[in-house]
mmCIF file of N, CA and C and ligand atoms in Angstrom:
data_model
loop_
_atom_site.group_PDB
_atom_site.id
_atom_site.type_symbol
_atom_site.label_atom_id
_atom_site.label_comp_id
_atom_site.label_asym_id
_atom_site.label_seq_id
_atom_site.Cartn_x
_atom_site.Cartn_y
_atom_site.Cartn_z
ATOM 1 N N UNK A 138 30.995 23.621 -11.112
ATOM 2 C CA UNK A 138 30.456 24.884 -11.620
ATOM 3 C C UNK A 138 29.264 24.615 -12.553
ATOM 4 N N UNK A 139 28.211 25.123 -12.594
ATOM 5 C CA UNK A 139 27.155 24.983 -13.414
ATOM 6 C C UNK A 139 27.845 25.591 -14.724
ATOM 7 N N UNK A 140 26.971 24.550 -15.675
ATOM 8 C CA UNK A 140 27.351 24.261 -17.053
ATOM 9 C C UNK A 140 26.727 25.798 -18.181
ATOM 10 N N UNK A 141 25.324 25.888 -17.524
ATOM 11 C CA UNK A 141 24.617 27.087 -17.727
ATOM 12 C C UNK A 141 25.050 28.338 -18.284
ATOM 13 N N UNK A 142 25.613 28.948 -19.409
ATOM 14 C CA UNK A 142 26.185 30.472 -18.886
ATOM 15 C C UNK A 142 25.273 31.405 -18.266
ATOM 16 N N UNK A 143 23.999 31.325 -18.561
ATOM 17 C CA UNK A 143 22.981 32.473 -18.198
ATOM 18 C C UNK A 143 22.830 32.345 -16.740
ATOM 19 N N UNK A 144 22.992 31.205 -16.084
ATOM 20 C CA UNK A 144 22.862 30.562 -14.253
ATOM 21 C C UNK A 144 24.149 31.653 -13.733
ATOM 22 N N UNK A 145 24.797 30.622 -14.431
ATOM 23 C CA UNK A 145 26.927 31.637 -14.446
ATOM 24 C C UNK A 145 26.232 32.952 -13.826
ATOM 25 N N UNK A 146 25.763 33.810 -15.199
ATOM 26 C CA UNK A 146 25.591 35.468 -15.052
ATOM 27 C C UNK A 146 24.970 35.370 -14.028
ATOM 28 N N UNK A 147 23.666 34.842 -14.163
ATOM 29 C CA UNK A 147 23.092 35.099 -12.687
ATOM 30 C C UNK A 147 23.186 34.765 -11.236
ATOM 31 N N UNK A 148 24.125 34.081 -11.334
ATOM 32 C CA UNK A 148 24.783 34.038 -9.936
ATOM 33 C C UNK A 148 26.573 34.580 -9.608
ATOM 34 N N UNK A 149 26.530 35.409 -10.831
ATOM 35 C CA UNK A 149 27.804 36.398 -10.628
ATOM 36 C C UNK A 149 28.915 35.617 -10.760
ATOM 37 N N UNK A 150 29.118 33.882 -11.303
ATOM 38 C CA UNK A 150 30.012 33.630 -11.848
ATOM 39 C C UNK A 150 30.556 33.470 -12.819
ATOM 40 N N UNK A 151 29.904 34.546 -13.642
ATOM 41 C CA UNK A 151 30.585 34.983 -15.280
ATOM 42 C C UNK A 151 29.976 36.412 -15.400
ATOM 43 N N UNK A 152 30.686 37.443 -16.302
ATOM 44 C CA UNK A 152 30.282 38.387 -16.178
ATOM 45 C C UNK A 152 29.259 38.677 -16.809
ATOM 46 N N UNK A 153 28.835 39.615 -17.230
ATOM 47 C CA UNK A 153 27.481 39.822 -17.549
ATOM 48 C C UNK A 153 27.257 41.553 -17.358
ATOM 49 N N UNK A 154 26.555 42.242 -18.074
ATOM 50 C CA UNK A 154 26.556 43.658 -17.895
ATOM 51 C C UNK A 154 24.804 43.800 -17.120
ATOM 52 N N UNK A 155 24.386 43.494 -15.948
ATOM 53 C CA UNK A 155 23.357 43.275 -15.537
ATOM 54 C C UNK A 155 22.781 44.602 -15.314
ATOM 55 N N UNK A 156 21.170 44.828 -15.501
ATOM 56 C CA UNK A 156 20.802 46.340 -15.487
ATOM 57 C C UNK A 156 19.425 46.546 -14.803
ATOM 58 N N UNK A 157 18.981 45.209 -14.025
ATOM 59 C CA UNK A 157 18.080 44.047 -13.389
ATOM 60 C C UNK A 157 17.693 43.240 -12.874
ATOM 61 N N UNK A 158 17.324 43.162 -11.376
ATOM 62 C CA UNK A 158 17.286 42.047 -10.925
ATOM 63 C C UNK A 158 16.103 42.135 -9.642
ATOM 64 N N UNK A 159 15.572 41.161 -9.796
ATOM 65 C CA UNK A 159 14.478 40.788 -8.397
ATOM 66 C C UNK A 159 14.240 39.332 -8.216
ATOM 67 N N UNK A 160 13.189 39.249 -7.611
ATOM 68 C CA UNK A 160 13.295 38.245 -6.755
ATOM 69 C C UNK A 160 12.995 36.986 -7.842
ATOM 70 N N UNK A 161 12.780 36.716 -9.253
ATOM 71 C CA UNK A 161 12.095 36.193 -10.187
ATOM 72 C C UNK A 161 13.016 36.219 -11.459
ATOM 73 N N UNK A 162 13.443 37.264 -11.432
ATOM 74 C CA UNK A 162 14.176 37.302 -13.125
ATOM 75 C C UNK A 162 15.464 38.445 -12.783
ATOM 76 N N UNK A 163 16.139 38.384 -13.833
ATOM 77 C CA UNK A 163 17.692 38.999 -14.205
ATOM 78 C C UNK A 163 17.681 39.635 -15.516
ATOM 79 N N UNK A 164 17.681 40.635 -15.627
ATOM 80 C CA UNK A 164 17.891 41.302 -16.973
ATOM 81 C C UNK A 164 19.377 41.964 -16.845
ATOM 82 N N UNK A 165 20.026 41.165 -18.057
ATOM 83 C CA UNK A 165 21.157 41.739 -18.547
ATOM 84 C C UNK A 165 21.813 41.853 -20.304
ATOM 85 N N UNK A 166 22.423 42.697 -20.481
ATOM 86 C CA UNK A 166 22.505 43.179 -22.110
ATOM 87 C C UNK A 166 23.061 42.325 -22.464
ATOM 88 N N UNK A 167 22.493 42.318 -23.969
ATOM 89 C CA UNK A 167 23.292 40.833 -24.966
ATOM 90 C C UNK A 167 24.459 41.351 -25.099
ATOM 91 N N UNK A 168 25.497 40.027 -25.179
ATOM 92 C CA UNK A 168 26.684 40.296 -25.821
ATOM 93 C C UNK A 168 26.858 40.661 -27.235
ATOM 94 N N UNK A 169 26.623 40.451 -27.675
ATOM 95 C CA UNK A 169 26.398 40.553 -29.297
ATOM 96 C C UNK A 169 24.731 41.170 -29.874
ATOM 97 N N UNK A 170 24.293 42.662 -29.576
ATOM 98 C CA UNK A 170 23.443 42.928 -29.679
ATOM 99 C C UNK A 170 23.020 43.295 -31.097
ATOM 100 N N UNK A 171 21.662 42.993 -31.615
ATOM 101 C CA UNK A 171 21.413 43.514 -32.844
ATOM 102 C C UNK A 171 20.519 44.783 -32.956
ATOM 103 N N UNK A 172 20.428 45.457 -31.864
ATOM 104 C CA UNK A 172 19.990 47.265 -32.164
ATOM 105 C C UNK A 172 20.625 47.248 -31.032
ATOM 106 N N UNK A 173 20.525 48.998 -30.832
ATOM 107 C CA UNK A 173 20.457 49.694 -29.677
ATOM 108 C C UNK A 173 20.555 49.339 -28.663
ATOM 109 N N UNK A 174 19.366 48.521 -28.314
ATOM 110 C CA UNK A 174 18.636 48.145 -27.305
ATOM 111 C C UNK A 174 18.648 47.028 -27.148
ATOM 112 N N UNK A 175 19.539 46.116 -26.370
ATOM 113 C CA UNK A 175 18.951 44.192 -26.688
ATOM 114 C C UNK A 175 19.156 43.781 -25.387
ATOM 115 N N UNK A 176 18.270 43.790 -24.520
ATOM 116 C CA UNK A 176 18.871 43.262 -23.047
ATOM 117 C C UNK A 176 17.775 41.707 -23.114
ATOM 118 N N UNK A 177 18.270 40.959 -22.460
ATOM 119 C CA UNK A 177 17.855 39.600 -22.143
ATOM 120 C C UNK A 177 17.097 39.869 -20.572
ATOM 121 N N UNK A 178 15.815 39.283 -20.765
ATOM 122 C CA UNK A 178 14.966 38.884 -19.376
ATOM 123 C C UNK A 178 15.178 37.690 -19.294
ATOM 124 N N UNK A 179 15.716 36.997 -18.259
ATOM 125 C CA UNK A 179 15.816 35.585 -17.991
ATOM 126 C C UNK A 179 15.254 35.408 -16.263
ATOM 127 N N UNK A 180 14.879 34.132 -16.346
ATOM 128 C CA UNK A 180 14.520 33.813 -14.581
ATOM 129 C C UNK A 180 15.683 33.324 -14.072
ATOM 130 N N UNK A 181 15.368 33.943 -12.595
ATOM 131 C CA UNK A 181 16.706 33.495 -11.777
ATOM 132 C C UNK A 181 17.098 32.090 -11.692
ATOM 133 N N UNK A 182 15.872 31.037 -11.809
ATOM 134 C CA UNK A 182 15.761 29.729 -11.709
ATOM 135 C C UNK A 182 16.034 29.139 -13.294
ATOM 136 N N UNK A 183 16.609 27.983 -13.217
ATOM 137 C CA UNK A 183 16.996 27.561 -14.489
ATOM 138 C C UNK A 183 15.416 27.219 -15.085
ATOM 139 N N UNK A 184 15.033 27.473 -16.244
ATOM 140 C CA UNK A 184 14.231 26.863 -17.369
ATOM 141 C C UNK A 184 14.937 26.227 -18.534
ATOM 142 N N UNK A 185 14.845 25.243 -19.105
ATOM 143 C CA UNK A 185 15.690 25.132 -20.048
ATOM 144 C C UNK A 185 14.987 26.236 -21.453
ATOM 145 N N UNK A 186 13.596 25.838 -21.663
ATOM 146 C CA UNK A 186 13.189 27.015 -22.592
ATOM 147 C C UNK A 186 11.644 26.627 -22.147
ATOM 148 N N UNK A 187 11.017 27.660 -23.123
ATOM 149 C CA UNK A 187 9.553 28.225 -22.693
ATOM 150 C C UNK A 187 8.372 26.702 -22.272
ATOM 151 N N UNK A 188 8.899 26.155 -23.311
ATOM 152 C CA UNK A 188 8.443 24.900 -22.972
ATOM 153 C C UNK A 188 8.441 23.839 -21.553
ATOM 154 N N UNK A 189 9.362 24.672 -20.886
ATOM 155 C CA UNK A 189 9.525 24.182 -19.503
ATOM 156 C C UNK A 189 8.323 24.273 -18.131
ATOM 157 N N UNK A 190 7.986 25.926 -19.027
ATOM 158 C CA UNK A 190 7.025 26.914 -17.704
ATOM 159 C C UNK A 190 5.461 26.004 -17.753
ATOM 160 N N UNK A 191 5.172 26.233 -16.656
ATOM 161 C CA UNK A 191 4.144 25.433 -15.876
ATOM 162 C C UNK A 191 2.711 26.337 -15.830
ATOM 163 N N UNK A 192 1.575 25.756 -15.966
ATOM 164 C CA UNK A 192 0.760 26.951 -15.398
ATOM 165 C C UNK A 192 1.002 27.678 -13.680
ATOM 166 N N UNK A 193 2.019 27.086 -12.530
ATOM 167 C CA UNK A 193 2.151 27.721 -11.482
ATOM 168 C C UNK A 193 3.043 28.323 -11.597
ATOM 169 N N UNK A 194 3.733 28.576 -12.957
ATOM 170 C CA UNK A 194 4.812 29.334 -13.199
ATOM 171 C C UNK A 194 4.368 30.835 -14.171
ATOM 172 N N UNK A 195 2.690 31.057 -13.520
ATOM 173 C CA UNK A 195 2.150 32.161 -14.404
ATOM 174 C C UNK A 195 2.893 33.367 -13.840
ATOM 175 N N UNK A 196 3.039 33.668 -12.517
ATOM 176 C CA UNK A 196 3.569 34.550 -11.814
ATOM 177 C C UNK A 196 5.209 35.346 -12.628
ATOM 178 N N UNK A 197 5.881 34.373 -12.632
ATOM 179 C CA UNK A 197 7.094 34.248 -13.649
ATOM 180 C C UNK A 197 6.952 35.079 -14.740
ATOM 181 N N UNK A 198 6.192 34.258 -15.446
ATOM 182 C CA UNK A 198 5.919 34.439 -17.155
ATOM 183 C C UNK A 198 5.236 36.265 -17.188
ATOM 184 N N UNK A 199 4.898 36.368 -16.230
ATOM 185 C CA UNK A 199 3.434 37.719 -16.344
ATOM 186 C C UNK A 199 5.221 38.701 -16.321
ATOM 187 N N UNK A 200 5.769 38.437 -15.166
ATOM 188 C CA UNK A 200 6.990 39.213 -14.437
ATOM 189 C C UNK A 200 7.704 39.408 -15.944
ATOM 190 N N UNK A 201 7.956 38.097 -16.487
ATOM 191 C CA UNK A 201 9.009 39.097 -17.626
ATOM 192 C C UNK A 201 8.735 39.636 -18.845
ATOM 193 N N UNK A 202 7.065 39.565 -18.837
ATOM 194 C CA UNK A 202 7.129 40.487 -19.604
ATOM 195 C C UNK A 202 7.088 42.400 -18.819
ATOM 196 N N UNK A 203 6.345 41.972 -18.034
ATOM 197 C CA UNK A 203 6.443 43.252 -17.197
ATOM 198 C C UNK A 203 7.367 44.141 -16.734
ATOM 199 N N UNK A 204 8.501 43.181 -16.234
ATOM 200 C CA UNK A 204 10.270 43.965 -16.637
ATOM 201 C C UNK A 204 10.717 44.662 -17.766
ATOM 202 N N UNK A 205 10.432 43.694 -19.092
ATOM 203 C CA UNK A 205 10.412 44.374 -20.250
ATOM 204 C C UNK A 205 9.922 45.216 -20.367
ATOM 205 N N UNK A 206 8.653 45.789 -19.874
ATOM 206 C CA UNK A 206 7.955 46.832 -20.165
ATOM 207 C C UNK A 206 8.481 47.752 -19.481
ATOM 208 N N UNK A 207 9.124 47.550 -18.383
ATOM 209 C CA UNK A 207 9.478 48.380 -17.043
ATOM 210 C C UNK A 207 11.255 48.939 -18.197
ATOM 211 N N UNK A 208 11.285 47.988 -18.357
ATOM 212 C CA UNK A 208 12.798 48.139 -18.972
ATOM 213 C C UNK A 208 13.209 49.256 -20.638
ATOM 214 N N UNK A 209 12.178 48.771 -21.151
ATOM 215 C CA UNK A 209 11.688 49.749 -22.639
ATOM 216 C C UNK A 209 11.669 51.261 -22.000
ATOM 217 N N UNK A 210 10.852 51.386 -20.829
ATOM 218 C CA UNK A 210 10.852 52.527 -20.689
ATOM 219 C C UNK A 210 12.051 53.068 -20.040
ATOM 220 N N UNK A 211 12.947 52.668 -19.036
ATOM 221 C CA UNK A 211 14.387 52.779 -18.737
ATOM 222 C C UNK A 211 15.101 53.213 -19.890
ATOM 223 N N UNK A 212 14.634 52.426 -20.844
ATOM 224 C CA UNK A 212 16.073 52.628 -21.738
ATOM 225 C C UNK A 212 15.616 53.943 -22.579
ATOM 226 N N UNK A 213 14.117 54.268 -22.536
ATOM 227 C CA UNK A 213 13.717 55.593 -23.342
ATOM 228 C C UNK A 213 13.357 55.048 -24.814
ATOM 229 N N UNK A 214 12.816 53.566 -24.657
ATOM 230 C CA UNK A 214 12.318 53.449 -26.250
ATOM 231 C C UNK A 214 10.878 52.696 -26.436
ATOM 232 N N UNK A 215 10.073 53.034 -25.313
ATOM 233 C CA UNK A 215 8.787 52.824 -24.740
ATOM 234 C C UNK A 215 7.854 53.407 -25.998
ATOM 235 N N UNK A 216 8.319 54.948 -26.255
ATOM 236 C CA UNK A 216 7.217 55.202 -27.372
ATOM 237 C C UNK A 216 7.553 54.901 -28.633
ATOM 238 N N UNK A 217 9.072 55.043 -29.214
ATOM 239 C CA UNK A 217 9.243 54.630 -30.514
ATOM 240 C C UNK A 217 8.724 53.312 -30.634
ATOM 241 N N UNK A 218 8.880 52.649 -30.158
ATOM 242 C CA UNK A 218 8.376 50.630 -30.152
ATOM 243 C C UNK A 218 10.044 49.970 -29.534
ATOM 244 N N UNK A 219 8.901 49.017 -29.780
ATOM 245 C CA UNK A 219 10.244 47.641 -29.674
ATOM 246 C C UNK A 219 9.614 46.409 -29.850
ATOM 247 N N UNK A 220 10.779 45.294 -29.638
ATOM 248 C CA UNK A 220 9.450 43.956 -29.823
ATOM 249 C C UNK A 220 10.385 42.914 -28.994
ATOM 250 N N UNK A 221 9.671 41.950 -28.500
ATOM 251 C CA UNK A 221 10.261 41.084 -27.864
ATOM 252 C C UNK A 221 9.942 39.830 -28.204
ATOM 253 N N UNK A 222 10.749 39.066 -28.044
ATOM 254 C CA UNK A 222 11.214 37.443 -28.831
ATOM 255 C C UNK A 222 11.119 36.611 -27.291
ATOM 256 N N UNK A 223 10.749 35.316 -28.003
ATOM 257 C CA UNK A 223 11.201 34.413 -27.039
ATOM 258 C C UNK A 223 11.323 33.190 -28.325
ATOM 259 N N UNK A 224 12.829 33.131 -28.594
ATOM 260 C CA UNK A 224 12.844 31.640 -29.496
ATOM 261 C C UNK A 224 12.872 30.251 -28.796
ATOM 262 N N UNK A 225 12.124 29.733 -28.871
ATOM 263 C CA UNK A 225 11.964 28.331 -28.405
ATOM 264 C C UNK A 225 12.637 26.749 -29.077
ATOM 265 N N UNK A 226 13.166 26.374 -28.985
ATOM 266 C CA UNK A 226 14.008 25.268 -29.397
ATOM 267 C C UNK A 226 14.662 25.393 -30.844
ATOM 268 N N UNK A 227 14.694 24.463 -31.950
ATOM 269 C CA UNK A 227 15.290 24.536 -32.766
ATOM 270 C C UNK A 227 15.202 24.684 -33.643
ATOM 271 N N UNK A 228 13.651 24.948 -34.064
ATOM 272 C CA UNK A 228 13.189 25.933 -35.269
ATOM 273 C C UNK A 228 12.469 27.405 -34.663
ATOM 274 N N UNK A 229 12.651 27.250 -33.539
ATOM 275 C CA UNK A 229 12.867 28.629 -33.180
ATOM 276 C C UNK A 229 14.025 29.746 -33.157
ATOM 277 N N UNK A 230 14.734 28.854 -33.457
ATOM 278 C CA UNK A 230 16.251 29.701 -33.470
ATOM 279 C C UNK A 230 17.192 29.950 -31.446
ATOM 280 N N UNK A 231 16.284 29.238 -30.714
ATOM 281 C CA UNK A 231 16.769 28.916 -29.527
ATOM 282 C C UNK A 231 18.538 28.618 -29.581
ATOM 283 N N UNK A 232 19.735 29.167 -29.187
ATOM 284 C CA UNK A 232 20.770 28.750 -28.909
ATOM 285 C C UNK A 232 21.280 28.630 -27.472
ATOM 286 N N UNK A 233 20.575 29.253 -26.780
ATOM 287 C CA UNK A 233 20.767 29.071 -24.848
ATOM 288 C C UNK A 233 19.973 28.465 -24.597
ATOM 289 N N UNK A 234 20.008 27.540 -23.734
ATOM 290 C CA UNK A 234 18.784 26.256 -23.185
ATOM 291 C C UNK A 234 18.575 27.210 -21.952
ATOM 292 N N UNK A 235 18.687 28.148 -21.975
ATOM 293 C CA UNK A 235 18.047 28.762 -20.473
ATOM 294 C C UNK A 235 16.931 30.072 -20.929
ATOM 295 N N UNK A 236 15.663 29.760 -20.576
ATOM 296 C CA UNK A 236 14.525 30.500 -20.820
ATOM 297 C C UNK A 236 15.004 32.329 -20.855
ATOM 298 N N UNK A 237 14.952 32.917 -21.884
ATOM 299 C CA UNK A 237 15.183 34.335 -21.866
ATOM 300 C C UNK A 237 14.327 34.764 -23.259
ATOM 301 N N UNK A 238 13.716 36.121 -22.471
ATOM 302 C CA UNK A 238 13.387 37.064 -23.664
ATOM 303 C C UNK A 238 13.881 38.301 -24.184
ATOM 304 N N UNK A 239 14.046 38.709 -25.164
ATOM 305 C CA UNK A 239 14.574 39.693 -26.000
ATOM 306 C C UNK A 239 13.695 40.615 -26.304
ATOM 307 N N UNK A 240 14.708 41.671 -25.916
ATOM 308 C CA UNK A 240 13.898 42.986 -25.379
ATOM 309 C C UNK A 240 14.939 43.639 -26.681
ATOM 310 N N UNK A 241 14.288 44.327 -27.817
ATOM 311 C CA UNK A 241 15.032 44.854 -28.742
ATOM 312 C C UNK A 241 14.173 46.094 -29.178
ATOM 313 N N UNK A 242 15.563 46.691 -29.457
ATOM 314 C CA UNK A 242 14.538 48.351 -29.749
ATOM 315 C C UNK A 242 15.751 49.033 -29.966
ATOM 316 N N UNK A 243 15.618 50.637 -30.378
ATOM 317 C CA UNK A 243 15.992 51.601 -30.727
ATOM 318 C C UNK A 243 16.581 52.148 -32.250
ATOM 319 N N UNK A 244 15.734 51.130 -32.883
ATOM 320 C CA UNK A 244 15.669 51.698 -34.401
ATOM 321 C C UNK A 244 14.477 50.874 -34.827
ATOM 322 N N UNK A 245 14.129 51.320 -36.015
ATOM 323 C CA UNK A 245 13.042 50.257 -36.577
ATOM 324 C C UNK A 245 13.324 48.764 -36.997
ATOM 325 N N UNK A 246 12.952 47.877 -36.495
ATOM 326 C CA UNK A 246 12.343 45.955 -37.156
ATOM 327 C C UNK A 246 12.756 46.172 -38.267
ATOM 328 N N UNK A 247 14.005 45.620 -39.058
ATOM 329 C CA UNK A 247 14.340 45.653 -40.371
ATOM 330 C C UNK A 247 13.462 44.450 -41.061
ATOM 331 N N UNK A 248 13.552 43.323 -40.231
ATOM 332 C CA UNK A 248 13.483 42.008 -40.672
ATOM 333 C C UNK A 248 11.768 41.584 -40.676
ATOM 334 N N UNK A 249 10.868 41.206 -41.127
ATOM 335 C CA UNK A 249 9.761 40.434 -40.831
ATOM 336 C C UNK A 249 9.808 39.076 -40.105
ATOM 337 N N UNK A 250 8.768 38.739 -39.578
ATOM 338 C CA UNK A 250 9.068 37.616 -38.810
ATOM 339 C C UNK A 250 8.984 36.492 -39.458
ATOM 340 N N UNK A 251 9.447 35.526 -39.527
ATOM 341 C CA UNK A 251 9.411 34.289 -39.939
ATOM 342 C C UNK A 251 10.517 34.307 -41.285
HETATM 343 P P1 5GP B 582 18.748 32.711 -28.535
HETATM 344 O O1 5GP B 582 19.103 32.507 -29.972
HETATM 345 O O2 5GP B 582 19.055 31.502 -27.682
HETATM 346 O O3 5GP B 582 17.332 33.198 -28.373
HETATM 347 O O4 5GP B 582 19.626 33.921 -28.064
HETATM 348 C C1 5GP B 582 20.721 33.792 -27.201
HETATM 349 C C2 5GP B 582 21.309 35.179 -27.031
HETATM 350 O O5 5GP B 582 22.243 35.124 -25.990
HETATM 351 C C3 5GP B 582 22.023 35.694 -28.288
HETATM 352 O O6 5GP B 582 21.453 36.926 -28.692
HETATM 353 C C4 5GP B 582 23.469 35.836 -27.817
HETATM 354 O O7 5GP B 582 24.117 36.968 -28.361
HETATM 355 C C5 5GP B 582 23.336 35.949 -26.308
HETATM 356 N N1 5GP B 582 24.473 35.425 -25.561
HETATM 357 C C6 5GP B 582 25.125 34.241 -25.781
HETATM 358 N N2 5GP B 582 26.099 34.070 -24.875
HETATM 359 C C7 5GP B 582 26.077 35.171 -24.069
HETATM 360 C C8 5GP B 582 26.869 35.568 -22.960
HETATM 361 O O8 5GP B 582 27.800 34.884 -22.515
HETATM 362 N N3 5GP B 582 26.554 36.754 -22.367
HETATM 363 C C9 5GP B 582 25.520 37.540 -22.838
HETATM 364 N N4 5GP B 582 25.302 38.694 -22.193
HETATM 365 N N5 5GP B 582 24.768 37.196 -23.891
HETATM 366 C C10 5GP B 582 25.030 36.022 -24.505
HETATM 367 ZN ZN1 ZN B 583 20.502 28.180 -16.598
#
């Protein structure tokens, strides 16, 4: 069994509340969300993190943010805002070695960045 949980979700052998999917990426809601709104864009293909993607992997990269955008507006929080994360290793605050971005919204950014 792949070691992966995010592979797991995306190949339907762990659950996952999925609300997304094509031929490139998987969007499904965090378990432990911090607003409203927290669904994960991940690629169907393993990345370990951002640092992985390739320049022939522009196609990819363009796609999730574009889901996100596709997705903000699904969820109805397109005009209030939102913001999206991608933490990258270990002063990024990275805890899944599998490339995903965070799609968060439906109240205001309490926190500043850094
Ligand atoms: P990171 O800190 O790596 O950017 O964020 C990982 C995110 O994955 C966290 O927000 C965490 O709540 C979420 N997460 C961890 N394990 C699972 C899981 O098994 N299922 C889902 N849906 N989300 C998870
Ligand atoms: Zn994976």
């Amino acid at each position: 069994m792949n070691a992966c949980i995010f592979c797991r979700i995306i190949e339907g052998d762990a659950p996952g509340e999925i609300v997304y999917r094509d031929d490139l990426v998987t969007a499904f809601r965090d378990i432990h969300p911090v607003a409203p709104v927290h669904v994960l864009i991940v690629p169907n293909q393993h990345f370990t993190s951002l640092n992985d993607v390739k320049s022939e992997d522009e196609a990819l990269a363009g796609r999730m943010i574009l889901v996100a955008r596709k997705l903000a507006e699904r969820e109805g929080i397109h005009k209030s805002g939102y913001r999206l994360i991608v933490n990258t290793g270990s002063h990024g605050g990275q805890v899944i070695p599998h490339l995903h971005l965070h799609l968060i919204g439906g109240q205001r950014m309490r926190h500043p960045m850094g």
